[in-house]
mmCIF file of C-alpha atoms and ligand atoms in Angstrom:
data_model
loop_
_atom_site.group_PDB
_atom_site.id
_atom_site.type_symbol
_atom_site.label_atom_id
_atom_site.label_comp_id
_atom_site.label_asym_id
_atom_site.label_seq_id
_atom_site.Cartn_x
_atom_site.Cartn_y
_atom_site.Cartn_z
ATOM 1 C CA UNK A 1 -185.877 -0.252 143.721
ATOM 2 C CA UNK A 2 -189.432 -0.375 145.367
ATOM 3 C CA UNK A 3 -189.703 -0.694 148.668
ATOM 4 C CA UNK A 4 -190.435 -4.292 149.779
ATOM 5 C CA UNK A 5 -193.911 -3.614 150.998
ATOM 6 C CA UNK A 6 -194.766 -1.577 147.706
ATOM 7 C CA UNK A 7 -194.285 -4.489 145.874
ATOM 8 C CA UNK A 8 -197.564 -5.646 143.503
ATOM 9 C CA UNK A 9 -199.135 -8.868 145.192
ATOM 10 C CA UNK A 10 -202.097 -10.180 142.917
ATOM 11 C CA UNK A 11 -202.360 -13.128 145.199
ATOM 12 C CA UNK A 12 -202.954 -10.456 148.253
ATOM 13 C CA UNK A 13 -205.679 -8.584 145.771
ATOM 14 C CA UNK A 14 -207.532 -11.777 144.929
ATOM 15 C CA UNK A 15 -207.718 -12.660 148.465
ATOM 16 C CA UNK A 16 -209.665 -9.643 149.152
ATOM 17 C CA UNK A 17 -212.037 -9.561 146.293
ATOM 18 C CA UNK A 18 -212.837 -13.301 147.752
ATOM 19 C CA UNK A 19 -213.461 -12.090 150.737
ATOM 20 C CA UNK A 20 -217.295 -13.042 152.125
ATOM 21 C CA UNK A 21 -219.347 -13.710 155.090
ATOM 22 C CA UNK A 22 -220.357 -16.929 155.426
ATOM 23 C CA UNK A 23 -224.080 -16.975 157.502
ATOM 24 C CA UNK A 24 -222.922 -18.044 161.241
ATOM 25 C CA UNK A 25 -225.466 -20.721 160.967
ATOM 26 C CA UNK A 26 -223.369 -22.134 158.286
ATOM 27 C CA UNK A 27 -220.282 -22.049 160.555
ATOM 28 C CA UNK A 28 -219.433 -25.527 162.734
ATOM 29 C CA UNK A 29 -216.575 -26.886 164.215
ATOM 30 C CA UNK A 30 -213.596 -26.504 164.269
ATOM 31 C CA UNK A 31 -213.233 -23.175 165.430
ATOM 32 C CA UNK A 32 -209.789 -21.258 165.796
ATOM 33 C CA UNK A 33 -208.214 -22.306 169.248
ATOM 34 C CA UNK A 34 -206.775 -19.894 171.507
ATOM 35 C CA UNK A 35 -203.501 -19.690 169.723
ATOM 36 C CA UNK A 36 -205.172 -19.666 166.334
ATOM 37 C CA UNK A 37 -207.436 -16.401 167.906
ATOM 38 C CA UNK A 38 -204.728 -14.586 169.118
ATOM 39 C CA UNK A 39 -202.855 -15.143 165.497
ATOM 40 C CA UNK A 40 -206.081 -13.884 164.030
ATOM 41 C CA UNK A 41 -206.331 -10.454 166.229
ATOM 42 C CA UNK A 42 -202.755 -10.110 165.776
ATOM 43 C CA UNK A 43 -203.823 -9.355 161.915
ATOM 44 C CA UNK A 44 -206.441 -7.566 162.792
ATOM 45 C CA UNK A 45 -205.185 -4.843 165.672
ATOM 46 C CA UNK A 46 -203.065 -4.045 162.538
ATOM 47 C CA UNK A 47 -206.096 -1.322 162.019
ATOM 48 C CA UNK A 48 -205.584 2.568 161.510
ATOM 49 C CA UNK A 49 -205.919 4.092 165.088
ATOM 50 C CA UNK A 50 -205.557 7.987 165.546
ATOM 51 C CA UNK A 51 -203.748 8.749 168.542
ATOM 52 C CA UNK A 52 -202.880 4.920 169.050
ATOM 53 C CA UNK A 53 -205.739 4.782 171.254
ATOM 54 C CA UNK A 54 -206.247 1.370 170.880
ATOM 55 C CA UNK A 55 -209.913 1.587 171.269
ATOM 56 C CA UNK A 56 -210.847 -1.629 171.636
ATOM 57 C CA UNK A 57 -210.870 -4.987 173.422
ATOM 58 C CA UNK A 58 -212.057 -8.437 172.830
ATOM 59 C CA UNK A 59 -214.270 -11.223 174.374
ATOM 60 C CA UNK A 60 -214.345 -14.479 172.989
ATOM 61 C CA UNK A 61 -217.567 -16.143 173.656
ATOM 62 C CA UNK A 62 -217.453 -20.077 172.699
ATOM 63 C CA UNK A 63 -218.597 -23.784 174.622
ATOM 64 C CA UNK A 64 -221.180 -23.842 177.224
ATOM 65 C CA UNK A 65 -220.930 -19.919 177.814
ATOM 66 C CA UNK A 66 -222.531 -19.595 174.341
ATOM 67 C CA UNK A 67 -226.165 -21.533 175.426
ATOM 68 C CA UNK A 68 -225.864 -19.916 178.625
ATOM 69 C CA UNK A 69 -225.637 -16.304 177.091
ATOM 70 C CA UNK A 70 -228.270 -17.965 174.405
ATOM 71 C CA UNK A 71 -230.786 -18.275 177.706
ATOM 72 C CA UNK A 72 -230.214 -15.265 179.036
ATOM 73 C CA UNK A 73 -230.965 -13.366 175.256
ATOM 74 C CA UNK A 74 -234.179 -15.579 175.231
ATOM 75 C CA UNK A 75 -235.330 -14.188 178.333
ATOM 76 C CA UNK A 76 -234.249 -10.725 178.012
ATOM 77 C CA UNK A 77 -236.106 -10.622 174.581
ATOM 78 C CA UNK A 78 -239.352 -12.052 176.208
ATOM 79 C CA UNK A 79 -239.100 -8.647 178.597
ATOM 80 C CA UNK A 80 -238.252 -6.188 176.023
ATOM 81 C CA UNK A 81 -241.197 -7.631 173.589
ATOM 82 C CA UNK A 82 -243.340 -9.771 176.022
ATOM 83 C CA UNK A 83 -245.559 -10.725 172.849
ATOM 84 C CA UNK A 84 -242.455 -12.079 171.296
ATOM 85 C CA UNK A 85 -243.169 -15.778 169.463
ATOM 86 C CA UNK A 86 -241.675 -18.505 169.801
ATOM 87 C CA UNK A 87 -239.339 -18.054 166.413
ATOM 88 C CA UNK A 88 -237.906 -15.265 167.717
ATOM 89 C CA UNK A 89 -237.870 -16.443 171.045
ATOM 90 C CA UNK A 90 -235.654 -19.079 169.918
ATOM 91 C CA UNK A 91 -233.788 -17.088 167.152
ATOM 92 C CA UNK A 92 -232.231 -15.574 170.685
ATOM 93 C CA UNK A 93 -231.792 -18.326 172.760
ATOM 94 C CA UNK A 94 -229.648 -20.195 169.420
ATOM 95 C CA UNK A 95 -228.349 -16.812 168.817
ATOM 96 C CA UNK A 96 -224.449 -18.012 169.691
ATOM 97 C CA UNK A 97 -224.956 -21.674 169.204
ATOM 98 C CA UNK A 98 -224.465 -22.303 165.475
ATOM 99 C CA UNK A 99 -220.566 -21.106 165.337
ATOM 100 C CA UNK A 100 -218.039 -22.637 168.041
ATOM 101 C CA UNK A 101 -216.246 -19.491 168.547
ATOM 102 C CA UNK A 102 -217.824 -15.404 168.609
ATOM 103 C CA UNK A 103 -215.583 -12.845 169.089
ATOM 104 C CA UNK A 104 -217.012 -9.535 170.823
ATOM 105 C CA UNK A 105 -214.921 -6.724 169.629
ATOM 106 C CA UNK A 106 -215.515 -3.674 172.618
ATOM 107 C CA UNK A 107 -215.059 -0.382 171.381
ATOM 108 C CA UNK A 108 -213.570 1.778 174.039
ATOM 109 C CA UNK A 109 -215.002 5.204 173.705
ATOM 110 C CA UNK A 110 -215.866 7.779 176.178
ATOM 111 C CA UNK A 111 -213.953 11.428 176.255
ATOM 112 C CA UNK A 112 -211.143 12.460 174.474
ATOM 113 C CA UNK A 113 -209.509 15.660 174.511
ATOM 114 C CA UNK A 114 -208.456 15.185 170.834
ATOM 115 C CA UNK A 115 -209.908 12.069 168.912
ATOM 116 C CA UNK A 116 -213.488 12.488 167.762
ATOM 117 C CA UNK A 117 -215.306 9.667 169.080
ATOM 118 C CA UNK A 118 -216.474 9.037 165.623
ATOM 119 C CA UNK A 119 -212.912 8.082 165.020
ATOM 120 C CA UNK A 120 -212.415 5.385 167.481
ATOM 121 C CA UNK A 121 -215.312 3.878 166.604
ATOM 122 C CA UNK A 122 -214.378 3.329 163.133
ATOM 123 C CA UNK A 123 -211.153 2.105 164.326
ATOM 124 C CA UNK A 124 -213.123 -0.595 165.979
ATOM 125 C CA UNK A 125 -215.240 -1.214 162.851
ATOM 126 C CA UNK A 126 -211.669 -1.803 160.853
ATOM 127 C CA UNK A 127 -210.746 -4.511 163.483
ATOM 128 C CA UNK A 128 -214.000 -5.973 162.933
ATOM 129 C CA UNK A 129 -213.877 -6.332 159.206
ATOM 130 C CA UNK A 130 -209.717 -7.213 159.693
ATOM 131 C CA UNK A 131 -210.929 -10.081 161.946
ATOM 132 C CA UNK A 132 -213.205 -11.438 159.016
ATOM 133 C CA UNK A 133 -210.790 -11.075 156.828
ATOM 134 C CA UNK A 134 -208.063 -12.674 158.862
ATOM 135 C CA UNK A 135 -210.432 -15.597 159.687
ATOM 136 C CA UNK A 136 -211.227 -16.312 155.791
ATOM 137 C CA UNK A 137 -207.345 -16.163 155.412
ATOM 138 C CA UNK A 138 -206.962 -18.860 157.999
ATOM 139 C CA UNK A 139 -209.658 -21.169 156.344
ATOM 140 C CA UNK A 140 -212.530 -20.306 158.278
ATOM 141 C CA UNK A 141 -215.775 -18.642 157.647
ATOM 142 C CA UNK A 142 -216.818 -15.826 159.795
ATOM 143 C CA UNK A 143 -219.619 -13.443 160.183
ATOM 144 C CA UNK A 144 -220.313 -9.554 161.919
ATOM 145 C CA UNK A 145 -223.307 -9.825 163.510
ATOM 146 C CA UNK A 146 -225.191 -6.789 166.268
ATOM 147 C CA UNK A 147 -228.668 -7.110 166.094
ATOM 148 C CA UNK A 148 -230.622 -6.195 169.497
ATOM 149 C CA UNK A 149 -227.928 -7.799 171.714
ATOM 150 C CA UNK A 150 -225.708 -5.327 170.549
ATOM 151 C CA UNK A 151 -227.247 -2.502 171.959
ATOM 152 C CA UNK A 152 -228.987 -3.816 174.891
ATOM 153 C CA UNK A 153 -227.764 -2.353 178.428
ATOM 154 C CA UNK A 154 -228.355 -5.673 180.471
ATOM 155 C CA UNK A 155 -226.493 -7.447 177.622
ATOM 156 C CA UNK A 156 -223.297 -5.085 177.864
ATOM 157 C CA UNK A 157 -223.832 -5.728 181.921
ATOM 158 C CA UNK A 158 -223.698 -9.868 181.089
ATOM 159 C CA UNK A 159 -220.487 -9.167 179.095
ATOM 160 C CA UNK A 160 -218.968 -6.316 181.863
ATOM 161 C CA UNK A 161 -219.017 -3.368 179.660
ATOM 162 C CA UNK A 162 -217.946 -0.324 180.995
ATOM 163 C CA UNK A 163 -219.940 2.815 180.523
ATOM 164 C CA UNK A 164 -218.014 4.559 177.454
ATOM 165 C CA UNK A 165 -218.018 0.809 176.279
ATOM 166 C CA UNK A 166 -220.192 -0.487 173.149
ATOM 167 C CA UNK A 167 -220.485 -3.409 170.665
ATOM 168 C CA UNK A 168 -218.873 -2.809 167.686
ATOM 169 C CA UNK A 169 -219.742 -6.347 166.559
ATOM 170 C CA UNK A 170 -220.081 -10.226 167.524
ATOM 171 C CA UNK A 171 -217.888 -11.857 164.593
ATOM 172 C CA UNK A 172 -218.564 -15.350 164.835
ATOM 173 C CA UNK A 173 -216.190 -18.094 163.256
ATOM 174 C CA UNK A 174 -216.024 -21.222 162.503
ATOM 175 C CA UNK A 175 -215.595 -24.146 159.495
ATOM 176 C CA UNK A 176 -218.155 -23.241 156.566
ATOM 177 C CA UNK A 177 -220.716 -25.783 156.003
ATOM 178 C CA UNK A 178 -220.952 -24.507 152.536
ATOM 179 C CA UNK A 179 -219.507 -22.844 149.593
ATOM 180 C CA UNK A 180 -220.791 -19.611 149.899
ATOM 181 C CA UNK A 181 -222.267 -17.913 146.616
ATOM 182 C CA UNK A 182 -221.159 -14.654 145.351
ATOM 183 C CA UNK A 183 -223.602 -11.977 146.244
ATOM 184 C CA UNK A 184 -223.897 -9.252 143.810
ATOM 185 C CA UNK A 185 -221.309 -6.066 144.888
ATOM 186 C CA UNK A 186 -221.485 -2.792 143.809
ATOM 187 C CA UNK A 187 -220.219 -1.197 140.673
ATOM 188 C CA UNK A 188 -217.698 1.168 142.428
ATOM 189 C CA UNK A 189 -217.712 3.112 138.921
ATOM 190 C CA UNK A 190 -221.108 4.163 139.722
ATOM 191 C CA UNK A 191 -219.795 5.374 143.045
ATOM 192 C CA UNK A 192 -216.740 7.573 142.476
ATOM 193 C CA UNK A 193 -216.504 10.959 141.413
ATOM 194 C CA UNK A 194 -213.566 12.984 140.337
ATOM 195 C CA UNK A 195 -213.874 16.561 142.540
ATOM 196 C CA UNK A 196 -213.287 19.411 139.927
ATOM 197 C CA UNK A 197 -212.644 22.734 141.652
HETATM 198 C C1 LIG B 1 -222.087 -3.283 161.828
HETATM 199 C C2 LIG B 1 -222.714 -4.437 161.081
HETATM 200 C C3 LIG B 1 -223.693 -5.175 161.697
HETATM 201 C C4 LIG B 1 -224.311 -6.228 161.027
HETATM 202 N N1 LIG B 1 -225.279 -6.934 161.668
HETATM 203 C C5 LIG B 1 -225.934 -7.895 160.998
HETATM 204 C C6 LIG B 1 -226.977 -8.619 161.645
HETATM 205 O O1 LIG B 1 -227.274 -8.405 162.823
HETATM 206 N N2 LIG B 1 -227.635 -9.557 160.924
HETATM 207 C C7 LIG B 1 -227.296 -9.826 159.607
HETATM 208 O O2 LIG B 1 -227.938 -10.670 158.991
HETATM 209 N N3 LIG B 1 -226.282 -9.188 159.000
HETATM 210 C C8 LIG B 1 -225.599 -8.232 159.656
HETATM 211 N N4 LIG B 1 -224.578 -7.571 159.039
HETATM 212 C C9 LIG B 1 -224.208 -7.950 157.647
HETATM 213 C C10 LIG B 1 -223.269 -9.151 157.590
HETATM 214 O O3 LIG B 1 -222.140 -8.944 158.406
HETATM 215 C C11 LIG B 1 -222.741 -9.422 156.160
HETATM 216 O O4 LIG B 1 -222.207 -8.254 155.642
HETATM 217 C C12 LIG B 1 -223.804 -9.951 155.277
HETATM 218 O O5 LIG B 1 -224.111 -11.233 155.719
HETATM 219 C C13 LIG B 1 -223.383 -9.976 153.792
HETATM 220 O O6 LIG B 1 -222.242 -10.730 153.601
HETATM 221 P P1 LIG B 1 -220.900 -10.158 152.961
HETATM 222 O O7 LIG B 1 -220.047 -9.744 154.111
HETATM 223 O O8 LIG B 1 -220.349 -11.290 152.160
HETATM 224 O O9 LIG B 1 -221.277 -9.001 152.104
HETATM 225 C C14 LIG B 1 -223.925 -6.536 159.690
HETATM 226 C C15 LIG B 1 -222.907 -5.807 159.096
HETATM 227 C C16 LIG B 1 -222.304 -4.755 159.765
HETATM 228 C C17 LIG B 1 -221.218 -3.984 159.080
#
């Protein structure tokens, strides 16, 4: 008899080839509540980790905080790129307005006598993408977005980073607007090759 977790699960298999982002301007309210969150990260801590690190934390970003950080990002871009226009200007300052919840997933890096650093930050990446596909599971849309905020030093200071700290992602969630198409994937045919030694 197979084990019980060996078990075929179509249903489990569809739900990942339907997995998609859905834009987080297309994401409104509702957004999970704390208890739905911490469901949601529950799934998604369930990521490989070598050396059960744990190499990662979370900050959830959502009501006023969100136009608040949104000011800040406007600003901030301004003095990076003071010729900035006003789209972009405002691309920052609505940056974590459109969905009502974005989770910040922190990876935790720094030294390590014996896990690459490589290695913990793909464990973070997992959580990321677990955390999409836990939201979708739930019945909301979500989205990974960096972009410049990701990787800007005053920005990790507004959200207390620690020095071996870093942005693995912003996933923001919420209630799809829309049916989102299908996007064209790749043929993973093309991709694989059998080594021959
Ligand atoms: C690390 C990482 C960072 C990303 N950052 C952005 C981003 O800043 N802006 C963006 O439009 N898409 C970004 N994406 C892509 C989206 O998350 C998403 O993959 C894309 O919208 C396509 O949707 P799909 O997930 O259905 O393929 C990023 C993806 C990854 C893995």
């Amino acid at each position: 008899m197979s084990h019980s977790l060996c078990r075929p699960d179509p249903a489990a298999l569809a739900a990942l080839d339907q997995r998609r982002s859905v834009p987080a301007k297309q994401l409104g309210e509702p957004g999970p509540d704390r208890a739905t969150l911490l469901r949601l990260l529950a799934s998604a801590v369930r990521v490989p980790d070598h050396g059960k690190r744990t190499p990662w934390r979370f900050l959830s970003i959502s009501g006023p905080t969100r136009q608040a950080l949104g000011e800040r990002l406007a600003a901030r871009g301004l003095e990076r790129d003071p010729d900035a226009g006003e789209a972009a200007v405002e691309k920052d300052r609505m940056r974590f307005s459109h969905a009502p919840l974005v989770v910040v997933v922190v990876a935790r890096l720094g030294p390590d006598e014996k896990i690459p650093e490589s290695e913990r930050l793909l464990s973070a990446g997992c959580v990321c993408f677990a955390l999409l596909q836990a939201a979708q599971a739930a019945g909301f849309g979500a989205q990974w977005l960096t972009g410049w905020p990701a990787y800007d030093p005053q920005v990790g200071q507004w959200l207390g980073l620690q020095a071996d700290e870093h942005v693995a992602g912003f996933i923001h969630i919420g209630t799809p607007r829309l049916e989102v198409p299908e996007r064209e994937r790749p043929d993973p045919a093309t991709l694989l090759q059998e080594l021959v030694l």
